[in-house]
């Protein structure tokens, strides 16, 4: 049975697509057949972050409309085994995703994949609702900043009331908090909400903390999911996150200010 | 805490301000989410009636519906009147 995981946040620009790409890639690296689905109709960007923008022929809406089949549309990643991307359409028709159409596509993907990652658009409009509707689990991407935390709480309300699981009275969507752009130095100075602060307010289990990192922009510049940069702090933090998603107990890293040793101070690093 | 920090800490850190503000607004919005849809309008109507007699700011009123048990829900109305200043 495939597991459907929505990556969502409410607020834009907090790292949903970066996280979808990084988590999807991490799952595939761990040997699980994974597809990442871009739900941001009209503002497709997952293809760019994954570095396959020039290989897009058909898209999600083409499949729903029966203009192409999944085999023609899915883009197979060239770097990682078991990893596929379903690109969003660039149409301006906001109602292009129907519940029936999305369900049909997800059911077909579920036959073939272990994990289906739904990269949600920002906001609480139809596209975002569609991305979370069929989910079994949700990764709520949050920055340690007031508007992001508030919007995440709003999305948590949607997850518990507007999803298929909620409508059917089934077990609730399993929610995970993913804190991104975390800066331990500013937290130590009292200038940024800490992990504990955010967790206390949102009251959902923590799945990962991604430090603010140069590696993330470098990764998106070159179209490489950051999990492939395994020497980087952000790449490692995402791999830890994936391991926790798979049920492993992994200690949290990058939460405190790194104390620079004498050698590092002299030679840099 | 060093002596220097002691003097610095007289100014409140912004992170703790952020946390307090969030705790209040999130609790408020959750409360509203869990209540029936008519609650915000009910709140506005009650505010209008009170304002006929006493001028109170909009944030000095709160209405919530609490489910005490399967058969009993309690509508709680909280209005703070301003200090009498003459």
mmCIF file of C-alpha atoms in Angstrom:
data_model
loop_
_atom_site.group_PDB
_atom_site.id
_atom_site.type_symbol
_atom_site.label_atom_id
_atom_site.label_comp_id
_atom_site.label_asym_id
_atom_site.label_seq_id
_atom_site.Cartn_x
_atom_site.Cartn_y
_atom_site.Cartn_z
ATOM 1 C CA UNK A 1 0.000 0.000 0.000
ATOM 2 C CA UNK A 2 1.441 3.340 -1.020
ATOM 3 C CA UNK A 3 1.785 6.031 1.591
ATOM 4 C CA UNK A 4 0.609 9.491 0.530
ATOM 5 C CA UNK A 5 2.520 12.317 2.239
ATOM 6 C CA UNK A 6 1.564 15.954 1.683
ATOM 7 C CA UNK A 7 4.198 18.644 2.155
ATOM 8 C CA UNK A 8 2.291 21.758 3.106
ATOM 9 C CA UNK A 9 2.578 25.035 5.047
ATOM 10 C CA UNK A 10 -0.072 27.623 4.283
ATOM 11 C CA UNK A 11 2.513 30.354 3.901
ATOM 12 C CA UNK A 12 4.568 30.620 0.726
ATOM 13 C CA UNK A 13 8.346 30.648 0.485
ATOM 14 C CA UNK A 14 9.039 28.552 3.569
ATOM 15 C CA UNK A 15 10.558 25.644 1.658
ATOM 16 C CA UNK A 16 7.764 23.285 0.595
ATOM 17 C CA UNK A 17 9.202 22.443 -2.818
ATOM 18 C CA UNK A 18 12.782 22.264 -1.509
ATOM 19 C CA UNK A 19 11.567 19.906 1.217
ATOM 20 C CA UNK A 20 9.440 17.804 -1.161
ATOM 21 C CA UNK A 21 12.433 17.372 -3.482
ATOM 22 C CA UNK A 22 14.829 16.646 -0.612
ATOM 23 C CA UNK A 23 12.525 14.185 1.182
ATOM 24 C CA UNK A 24 11.459 12.410 -2.013
ATOM 25 C CA UNK A 25 15.073 12.014 -3.069
ATOM 26 C CA UNK A 26 16.019 10.793 0.399
ATOM 27 C CA UNK A 27 13.287 8.142 0.362
ATOM 28 C CA UNK A 28 14.439 6.931 -3.049
ATOM 29 C CA UNK A 29 18.065 6.862 -1.856
ATOM 30 C CA UNK A 30 16.881 4.574 0.968
ATOM 31 C CA UNK A 31 15.561 2.190 -1.669
ATOM 32 C CA UNK A 32 11.878 3.124 -1.651
ATOM 33 C CA UNK A 33 10.154 3.708 -4.970
ATOM 34 C CA UNK A 34 8.957 7.298 -4.743
ATOM 35 C CA UNK A 35 7.091 9.792 -6.901
ATOM 36 C CA UNK A 36 6.921 13.523 -6.167
ATOM 37 C CA UNK A 37 3.759 15.177 -7.482
ATOM 38 C CA UNK A 38 3.670 18.944 -8.095
ATOM 39 C CA UNK A 39 0.212 20.275 -7.155
ATOM 40 C CA UNK A 40 1.085 23.904 -7.857
ATOM 41 C CA UNK A 41 -0.943 24.257 -11.045
ATOM 42 C CA UNK A 42 0.036 27.379 -12.963
ATOM 43 C CA UNK A 43 3.229 27.898 -10.973
ATOM 44 C CA UNK A 44 5.179 24.729 -11.612
ATOM 45 C CA UNK A 45 8.586 24.740 -9.911
ATOM 46 C CA UNK A 46 9.341 21.246 -8.695
ATOM 47 C CA UNK A 47 10.801 20.442 -12.132
ATOM 48 C CA UNK A 48 13.286 23.297 -11.753
ATOM 49 C CA UNK A 49 14.331 22.312 -8.229
ATOM 50 C CA UNK A 50 14.769 18.702 -9.397
ATOM 51 C CA UNK A 51 16.704 19.825 -12.466
ATOM 52 C CA UNK A 52 14.387 18.183 -15.020
ATOM 53 C CA UNK A 53 12.652 21.297 -16.387
ATOM 54 C CA UNK A 54 13.723 20.595 -19.947
ATOM 55 C CA UNK A 55 12.392 17.044 -19.895
ATOM 56 C CA UNK A 56 8.757 17.977 -19.217
ATOM 57 C CA UNK A 57 6.548 16.808 -22.086
ATOM 58 C CA UNK A 58 3.184 16.102 -20.502
ATOM 59 C CA UNK A 59 1.857 17.110 -17.085
ATOM 60 C CA UNK A 60 -0.564 16.225 -14.267
ATOM 61 C CA UNK A 61 -3.541 17.899 -15.974
ATOM 62 C CA UNK A 62 -2.856 16.084 -19.269
ATOM 63 C CA UNK A 63 -3.085 12.795 -17.374
ATOM 64 C CA UNK A 64 -6.320 13.789 -15.659
ATOM 65 C CA UNK A 65 -7.827 14.822 -19.007
ATOM 66 C CA UNK A 66 -6.716 11.588 -20.646
ATOM 67 C CA UNK A 67 -4.434 13.395 -23.102
ATOM 68 C CA UNK A 68 -1.444 11.347 -21.960
ATOM 69 C CA UNK A 69 -0.873 8.313 -19.778
ATOM 70 C CA UNK A 70 1.254 8.169 -16.635
ATOM 71 C CA UNK A 71 4.054 6.276 -18.312
ATOM 72 C CA UNK A 72 4.487 9.056 -20.868
ATOM 73 C CA UNK A 73 4.239 11.772 -18.249
ATOM 74 C CA UNK A 74 6.356 10.611 -15.307
ATOM 75 C CA UNK A 75 9.937 11.856 -15.460
ATOM 76 C CA UNK A 76 12.485 9.348 -14.213
ATOM 77 C CA UNK A 77 15.327 10.895 -12.247
ATOM 78 C CA UNK A 78 18.715 10.343 -13.890
ATOM 79 C CA UNK A 79 20.727 10.411 -10.660
ATOM 80 C CA UNK A 80 18.689 8.323 -8.248
ATOM 81 C CA UNK A 81 17.116 4.918 -8.828
ATOM 82 C CA UNK A 82 13.414 4.591 -7.931
ATOM 83 C CA UNK A 83 12.682 8.329 -8.150
ATOM 84 C CA UNK A 84 10.049 9.890 -10.408
ATOM 85 C CA UNK A 85 8.481 13.330 -10.833
ATOM 86 C CA UNK A 86 4.975 14.211 -11.957
ATOM 87 C CA UNK A 87 5.138 17.850 -13.101
ATOM 88 C CA UNK A 88 2.318 20.349 -12.639
ATOM 89 C CA UNK A 89 0.641 22.005 -15.565
ATOM 90 C CA UNK A 90 1.301 25.637 -16.454
ATOM 91 C CA UNK A 91 -2.358 26.218 -17.332
ATOM 92 C CA UNK A 92 -4.075 29.232 -15.837
ATOM 93 C CA UNK A 93 -7.279 27.262 -15.363
ATOM 94 C CA UNK A 94 -7.474 26.998 -11.587
ATOM 95 C CA UNK A 95 -10.134 24.291 -11.674
ATOM 96 C CA UNK A 96 -8.024 21.938 -13.760
ATOM 97 C CA UNK A 97 -7.624 19.577 -10.802
ATOM 98 C CA UNK A 98 -10.860 17.761 -10.000
ATOM 99 C CA UNK A 99 -11.224 15.535 -6.968
ATOM 100 C CA UNK A 100 -12.192 12.581 -9.168
ATOM 101 C CA UNK A 101 -9.283 13.211 -11.540
ATOM 102 C CA UNK A 102 -6.705 13.504 -8.744
ATOM 103 C CA UNK A 103 -8.073 10.383 -7.050
ATOM 104 C CA UNK A 104 -7.805 8.398 -10.285
ATOM 105 C CA UNK A 105 -4.174 9.429 -10.808
ATOM 106 C CA UNK A 106 -3.210 8.793 -7.165
ATOM 107 C CA UNK A 107 -4.844 5.351 -7.268
ATOM 108 C CA UNK A 108 -2.873 4.469 -10.350
ATOM 109 C CA UNK A 109 0.385 5.739 -8.797
ATOM 110 C CA UNK A 110 -0.372 3.779 -5.626
ATOM 111 C CA UNK A 111 -0.171 0.508 -7.567
ATOM 112 C CA UNK A 112 3.421 1.174 -8.512
ATOM 113 C CA UNK A 113 4.972 3.343 -5.782
ATOM 114 C CA UNK A 114 5.712 3.026 -2.073
ATOM 115 C CA UNK A 115 5.650 6.760 -1.415
ATOM 116 C CA UNK A 116 3.663 9.518 -3.101
ATOM 117 C CA UNK A 117 4.893 12.977 -2.046
ATOM 118 C CA UNK A 118 2.376 15.740 -2.767
ATOM 119 C CA UNK A 119 4.071 19.134 -3.064
ATOM 120 C CA UNK A 120 1.318 21.576 -2.074
ATOM 121 C CA UNK A 121 0.946 25.118 -3.390
ATOM 122 C CA UNK A 122 0.882 27.947 -0.840
ATOM 123 C CA UNK A 123 -2.406 29.327 0.463
ATOM 124 C CA UNK A 124 -5.663 27.592 1.341
ATOM 125 C CA UNK A 125 -7.251 27.613 -2.124
ATOM 126 C CA UNK A 126 -8.450 24.614 -4.122
ATOM 127 C CA UNK A 127 -4.952 23.434 -5.144
ATOM 128 C CA UNK A 128 -3.713 23.281 -1.560
ATOM 129 C CA UNK A 129 -6.917 21.551 -0.437
ATOM 130 C CA UNK A 130 -6.538 18.987 -3.224
ATOM 131 C CA UNK A 131 -2.909 18.281 -2.250
ATOM 132 C CA UNK A 132 -3.883 17.449 1.327
ATOM 133 C CA UNK A 133 -7.258 15.780 0.713
ATOM 134 C CA UNK A 134 -5.996 12.234 0.064
ATOM 135 C CA UNK A 135 -3.009 12.323 2.432
ATOM 136 C CA UNK A 136 -2.115 9.692 5.021
ATOM 137 C CA UNK A 137 0.608 11.840 6.560
ATOM 138 C CA UNK A 138 1.485 15.531 6.443
ATOM 139 C CA UNK A 139 4.810 17.308 6.732
ATOM 140 C CA UNK A 140 4.031 20.854 7.871
ATOM 141 C CA UNK A 141 6.940 23.047 6.799
ATOM 142 C CA UNK A 142 7.376 26.001 9.155
ATOM 143 C CA UNK A 143 9.902 28.809 9.538
ATOM 144 C CA UNK A 144 10.624 30.081 13.067
ATOM 145 C CA UNK A 145 8.754 33.296 12.350
ATOM 146 C CA UNK A 146 5.319 34.540 13.447
ATOM 147 C CA UNK A 147 3.383 34.518 10.163
ATOM 148 C CA UNK A 148 4.640 31.089 9.171
ATOM 149 C CA UNK A 149 3.728 29.568 12.557
ATOM 150 C CA UNK A 150 0.259 31.081 12.460
ATOM 151 C CA UNK A 151 -0.381 29.814 8.912
ATOM 152 C CA UNK A 152 0.876 26.361 9.863
ATOM 153 C CA UNK A 153 -1.663 26.262 12.646
ATOM 154 C CA UNK A 154 -4.361 27.191 10.144
ATOM 155 C CA UNK A 155 -3.268 24.344 7.870
ATOM 156 C CA UNK A 156 -3.333 21.933 10.826
ATOM 157 C CA UNK A 157 -6.990 22.883 11.249
ATOM 158 C CA UNK A 158 -7.617 22.070 7.567
ATOM 159 C CA UNK A 159 -5.815 18.737 7.853
ATOM 160 C CA UNK A 160 -8.094 17.680 10.674
ATOM 161 C CA UNK A 161 -11.339 18.862 9.094
ATOM 162 C CA UNK A 162 -11.072 19.008 5.290
ATOM 163 C CA UNK A 163 -9.271 15.775 4.412
ATOM 164 C CA UNK A 164 -10.770 12.542 3.122
ATOM 165 C CA UNK A 165 -9.789 10.822 6.365
ATOM 166 C CA UNK A 166 -11.701 13.484 8.324
ATOM 167 C CA UNK A 167 -14.763 13.232 6.061
ATOM 168 C CA UNK A 168 -14.838 9.460 6.342
ATOM 169 C CA UNK A 169 -14.220 9.497 10.086
ATOM 170 C CA UNK A 170 -11.040 7.437 9.664
ATOM 171 C CA UNK A 171 -7.840 7.807 11.709
ATOM 172 C CA UNK A 172 -6.555 11.369 11.460
ATOM 173 C CA UNK A 173 -3.721 12.362 9.135
ATOM 174 C CA UNK A 174 -0.398 11.821 10.915
ATOM 175 C CA UNK A 175 1.111 15.290 11.290
ATOM 176 C CA UNK A 176 4.822 16.116 11.406
ATOM 177 C CA UNK A 177 6.502 19.440 12.071
ATOM 178 C CA UNK A 178 9.464 20.295 9.844
ATOM 179 C CA UNK A 179 11.224 23.443 10.959
ATOM 180 C CA UNK A 180 13.290 25.030 8.174
ATOM 181 C CA UNK A 181 15.684 27.999 7.940
ATOM 182 C CA UNK A 182 16.630 27.500 11.556
ATOM 183 C CA UNK A 183 19.410 29.729 12.797
ATOM 184 C CA UNK A 184 20.769 28.522 16.177
ATOM 185 C CA UNK A 185 22.877 31.667 16.618
ATOM 186 C CA UNK A 186 19.863 33.945 16.462
ATOM 187 C CA UNK A 187 17.926 31.583 18.719
ATOM 188 C CA UNK A 188 20.756 31.798 21.282
ATOM 189 C CA UNK A 189 20.565 35.583 21.114
ATOM 190 C CA UNK A 190 16.826 35.520 21.711
ATOM 191 C CA UNK A 191 16.092 36.879 18.253
ATOM 192 C CA UNK A 192 14.410 33.805 16.814
ATOM 193 C CA UNK A 193 11.746 31.397 18.060
ATOM 194 C CA UNK A 194 13.360 28.178 19.269
ATOM 195 C CA UNK A 195 12.386 24.629 18.286
ATOM 196 C CA UNK A 196 10.727 24.261 21.683
ATOM 197 C CA UNK A 197 8.765 27.504 21.241
ATOM 198 C CA UNK A 198 7.338 26.458 17.874
ATOM 199 C CA UNK A 199 6.602 22.953 19.074
ATOM 200 C CA UNK A 200 4.851 24.271 22.152
ATOM 201 C CA UNK A 201 2.582 26.470 20.030
ATOM 202 C CA UNK A 202 1.763 23.996 17.267
ATOM 203 C CA UNK A 203 1.755 20.919 19.519
ATOM 204 C CA UNK A 204 2.644 18.331 16.884
ATOM 205 C CA UNK A 205 5.617 15.931 16.817
ATOM 206 C CA UNK A 206 8.880 17.183 15.339
ATOM 207 C CA UNK A 207 10.208 15.284 12.300
ATOM 208 C CA UNK A 208 13.172 17.506 11.457
ATOM 209 C CA UNK A 209 15.025 20.783 11.854
ATOM 210 C CA UNK A 210 16.815 22.111 8.779
ATOM 211 C CA UNK A 211 19.420 24.784 9.505
ATOM 212 C CA UNK A 212 19.529 27.956 7.449
ATOM 213 C CA UNK A 213 22.184 26.968 4.959
ATOM 214 C CA UNK A 214 24.037 28.151 1.893
ATOM 215 C CA UNK A 215 23.689 24.634 0.546
ATOM 216 C CA UNK A 216 19.956 25.110 -0.109
ATOM 217 C CA UNK A 217 20.365 27.988 -2.569
ATOM 218 C CA UNK A 218 23.337 26.280 -4.164
ATOM 219 C CA UNK A 219 21.228 23.159 -4.615
ATOM 220 C CA UNK A 220 18.320 25.004 -6.224
ATOM 221 C CA UNK A 221 20.682 27.022 -8.437
ATOM 222 C CA UNK A 222 22.009 23.819 -9.921
ATOM 223 C CA UNK A 223 18.795 21.768 -9.909
ATOM 224 C CA UNK A 224 20.102 19.218 -7.429
ATOM 225 C CA UNK A 225 17.903 18.201 -4.502
ATOM 226 C CA UNK A 226 19.869 19.189 -1.397
ATOM 227 C CA UNK A 227 19.883 15.603 -0.074
ATOM 228 C CA UNK A 228 22.374 14.778 -2.828
ATOM 229 C CA UNK A 229 24.807 17.210 -1.193
ATOM 230 C CA UNK A 230 25.535 14.808 1.628
ATOM 231 C CA UNK A 231 28.414 16.838 3.028
ATOM 232 C CA UNK A 232 26.176 19.816 3.704
ATOM 233 C CA UNK A 233 24.410 20.477 7.002
ATOM 234 C CA UNK A 234 21.016 20.882 5.290
ATOM 235 C CA UNK A 235 21.501 17.700 3.246
ATOM 236 C CA UNK A 236 22.317 15.722 6.385
ATOM 237 C CA UNK A 237 19.401 17.257 8.280
ATOM 238 C CA UNK A 238 17.022 16.198 5.481
ATOM 239 C CA UNK A 239 18.466 12.671 5.460
ATOM 240 C CA UNK A 240 17.868 12.493 9.225
ATOM 241 C CA UNK A 241 14.300 13.668 8.583
ATOM 242 C CA UNK A 242 13.751 10.927 5.997
ATOM 243 C CA UNK A 243 15.120 8.331 8.385
ATOM 244 C CA UNK A 244 12.637 9.480 11.044
ATOM 245 C CA UNK A 245 9.802 9.334 8.500
ATOM 246 C CA UNK A 246 10.784 5.708 7.941
ATOM 247 C CA UNK A 247 10.341 5.093 11.661
ATOM 248 C CA UNK A 248 13.941 5.311 12.889
ATOM 249 C CA UNK A 249 14.927 7.081 16.079
ATOM 250 C CA UNK A 250 17.543 9.656 15.086
ATOM 251 C CA UNK A 251 19.066 12.323 17.342
ATOM 252 C CA UNK A 252 18.492 15.916 16.273
ATOM 253 C CA UNK A 253 21.531 17.799 15.013
ATOM 254 C CA UNK A 254 22.317 21.423 14.154
ATOM 255 C CA UNK A 255 20.168 22.775 16.997
ATOM 256 C CA UNK A 256 22.902 24.581 18.877
ATOM 257 C CA UNK A 257 25.621 27.020 17.926
ATOM 258 C CA UNK A 258 28.660 25.173 16.727
ATOM 259 C CA UNK A 259 31.578 26.044 18.958
ATOM 260 C CA UNK A 260 34.538 26.869 16.814
ATOM 261 C CA UNK A 261 37.744 25.199 17.892
ATOM 262 C CA UNK A 262 41.101 26.947 17.796
ATOM 263 C CA UNK A 263 42.103 25.362 14.486
ATOM 264 C CA UNK A 264 38.799 26.286 12.864
ATOM 265 C CA UNK A 265 39.177 29.832 14.083
ATOM 266 C CA UNK A 266 42.599 30.100 12.516
ATOM 267 C CA UNK A 267 41.978 28.236 9.294
ATOM 268 C CA UNK A 268 38.262 28.961 8.922
ATOM 269 C CA UNK A 269 35.586 26.397 8.238
ATOM 270 C CA UNK B 1 24.864 35.297 32.934
ATOM 271 C CA UNK B 2 27.670 37.804 32.782
ATOM 272 C CA UNK B 3 27.511 41.286 34.229
ATOM 273 C CA UNK B 4 27.279 42.747 30.756
ATOM 274 C CA UNK B 5 24.328 40.490 29.900
ATOM 275 C CA UNK B 6 22.592 41.638 33.050
ATOM 276 C CA UNK B 7 22.495 45.216 31.800
ATOM 277 C CA UNK B 8 21.582 44.172 28.293
ATOM 278 C CA UNK B 9 18.681 41.983 29.348
ATOM 279 C CA UNK B 10 16.624 44.936 30.518
ATOM 280 C CA UNK B 11 15.262 45.049 26.991
ATOM 281 C CA UNK B 12 12.918 42.180 26.246
ATOM 282 C CA UNK B 13 14.059 39.735 23.600
ATOM 283 C CA UNK B 14 11.966 39.761 20.437
ATOM 284 C CA UNK B 15 11.665 35.963 20.318
ATOM 285 C CA UNK B 16 9.757 35.884 23.590
ATOM 286 C CA UNK B 17 7.485 38.681 22.381
ATOM 287 C CA UNK B 18 6.836 36.627 19.242
ATOM 288 C CA UNK B 19 6.006 33.564 21.298
ATOM 289 C CA UNK B 20 3.554 35.397 23.540
ATOM 290 C CA UNK B 21 1.783 37.034 20.598
ATOM 291 C CA UNK B 22 1.535 33.704 18.793
ATOM 292 C CA UNK B 23 0.184 31.875 21.816
ATOM 293 C CA UNK B 24 -2.627 34.395 22.126
ATOM 294 C CA UNK B 25 -3.614 34.601 18.458
ATOM 295 C CA UNK B 26 -3.340 30.853 17.854
ATOM 296 C CA UNK B 27 -5.498 30.066 20.895
ATOM 297 C CA UNK B 28 -8.034 32.635 19.722
ATOM 298 C CA UNK B 29 -8.171 31.250 16.184
ATOM 299 C CA UNK B 30 -8.395 27.648 17.332
ATOM 300 C CA UNK B 31 -11.273 28.554 19.553
ATOM 301 C CA UNK B 32 -13.059 30.197 16.661
ATOM 302 C CA UNK B 33 -12.341 27.265 14.344
ATOM 303 C CA UNK B 34 -13.861 24.771 16.729
ATOM 304 C CA UNK B 35 -17.000 26.823 17.275
ATOM 305 C CA UNK B 36 -20.031 27.139 14.996
ATOM 306 C CA UNK B 37 -19.898 29.502 11.992
ATOM 307 C CA UNK B 38 -22.346 31.978 13.495
ATOM 308 C CA UNK B 39 -20.082 32.795 16.451
ATOM 309 C CA UNK B 40 -18.198 35.764 14.894
ATOM 310 C CA UNK B 41 -21.478 37.404 13.802
ATOM 311 C CA UNK B 42 -23.014 36.784 17.216
ATOM 312 C CA UNK B 43 -19.971 38.442 18.764
ATOM 313 C CA UNK B 44 -20.357 41.500 16.520
ATOM 314 C CA UNK B 45 -24.065 41.786 17.270
ATOM 315 C CA UNK B 46 -23.536 41.601 21.028
ATOM 316 C CA UNK B 47 -20.776 44.202 20.720
ATOM 317 C CA UNK B 48 -23.180 46.543 18.904
ATOM 318 C CA UNK B 49 -25.792 46.215 21.625
ATOM 319 C CA UNK B 50 -23.291 46.882 24.415
ATOM 320 C CA UNK B 51 -21.883 49.873 22.552
ATOM 321 C CA UNK B 52 -25.290 51.525 22.690
ATOM 322 C CA UNK B 53 -24.672 51.939 26.409
ATOM 323 C CA UNK B 54 -20.918 51.732 27.002
ATOM 324 C CA UNK B 55 -18.144 52.499 24.569
ATOM 325 C CA UNK B 56 -15.848 49.456 24.606
ATOM 326 C CA UNK B 57 -13.126 48.500 22.140
ATOM 327 C CA UNK B 58 -13.750 45.478 19.915
ATOM 328 C CA UNK B 59 -11.040 43.368 21.506
ATOM 329 C CA UNK B 60 -12.655 43.623 24.923
ATOM 330 C CA UNK B 61 -15.315 41.103 24.109
ATOM 331 C CA UNK B 62 -14.976 37.378 23.601
ATOM 332 C CA UNK B 63 -17.617 34.802 22.904
ATOM 333 C CA UNK B 64 -16.945 31.099 23.005
ATOM 334 C CA UNK B 65 -18.945 27.942 22.945
ATOM 335 C CA UNK B 66 -17.686 25.183 25.154
ATOM 336 C CA UNK B 67 -18.846 21.610 24.828
ATOM 337 C CA UNK B 68 -19.074 20.382 28.415
ATOM 338 C CA UNK B 69 -20.591 17.005 27.641
ATOM 339 C CA UNK B 70 -22.670 15.387 24.906
ATOM 340 C CA UNK B 71 -25.834 17.150 26.009
ATOM 341 C CA UNK B 72 -24.464 20.375 27.418
ATOM 342 C CA UNK B 73 -22.656 23.228 25.695
ATOM 343 C CA UNK B 74 -22.070 26.534 27.421
ATOM 344 C CA UNK B 75 -21.986 29.865 25.651
ATOM 345 C CA UNK B 76 -19.445 31.985 27.454
ATOM 346 C CA UNK B 77 -19.545 35.737 27.032
ATOM 347 C CA UNK B 78 -16.704 37.819 28.382
ATOM 348 C CA UNK B 79 -16.832 41.599 28.297
ATOM 349 C CA UNK B 80 -14.275 43.820 29.994
ATOM 350 C CA UNK B 81 -15.487 47.297 30.738
ATOM 351 C CA UNK B 82 -12.995 50.144 30.625
ATOM 352 C CA UNK B 83 -11.858 51.792 33.859
ATOM 353 C CA UNK B 84 -14.103 54.617 34.911
ATOM 354 C CA UNK B 85 -12.042 57.749 34.458
ATOM 355 C CA UNK B 86 -13.598 61.049 35.255
#
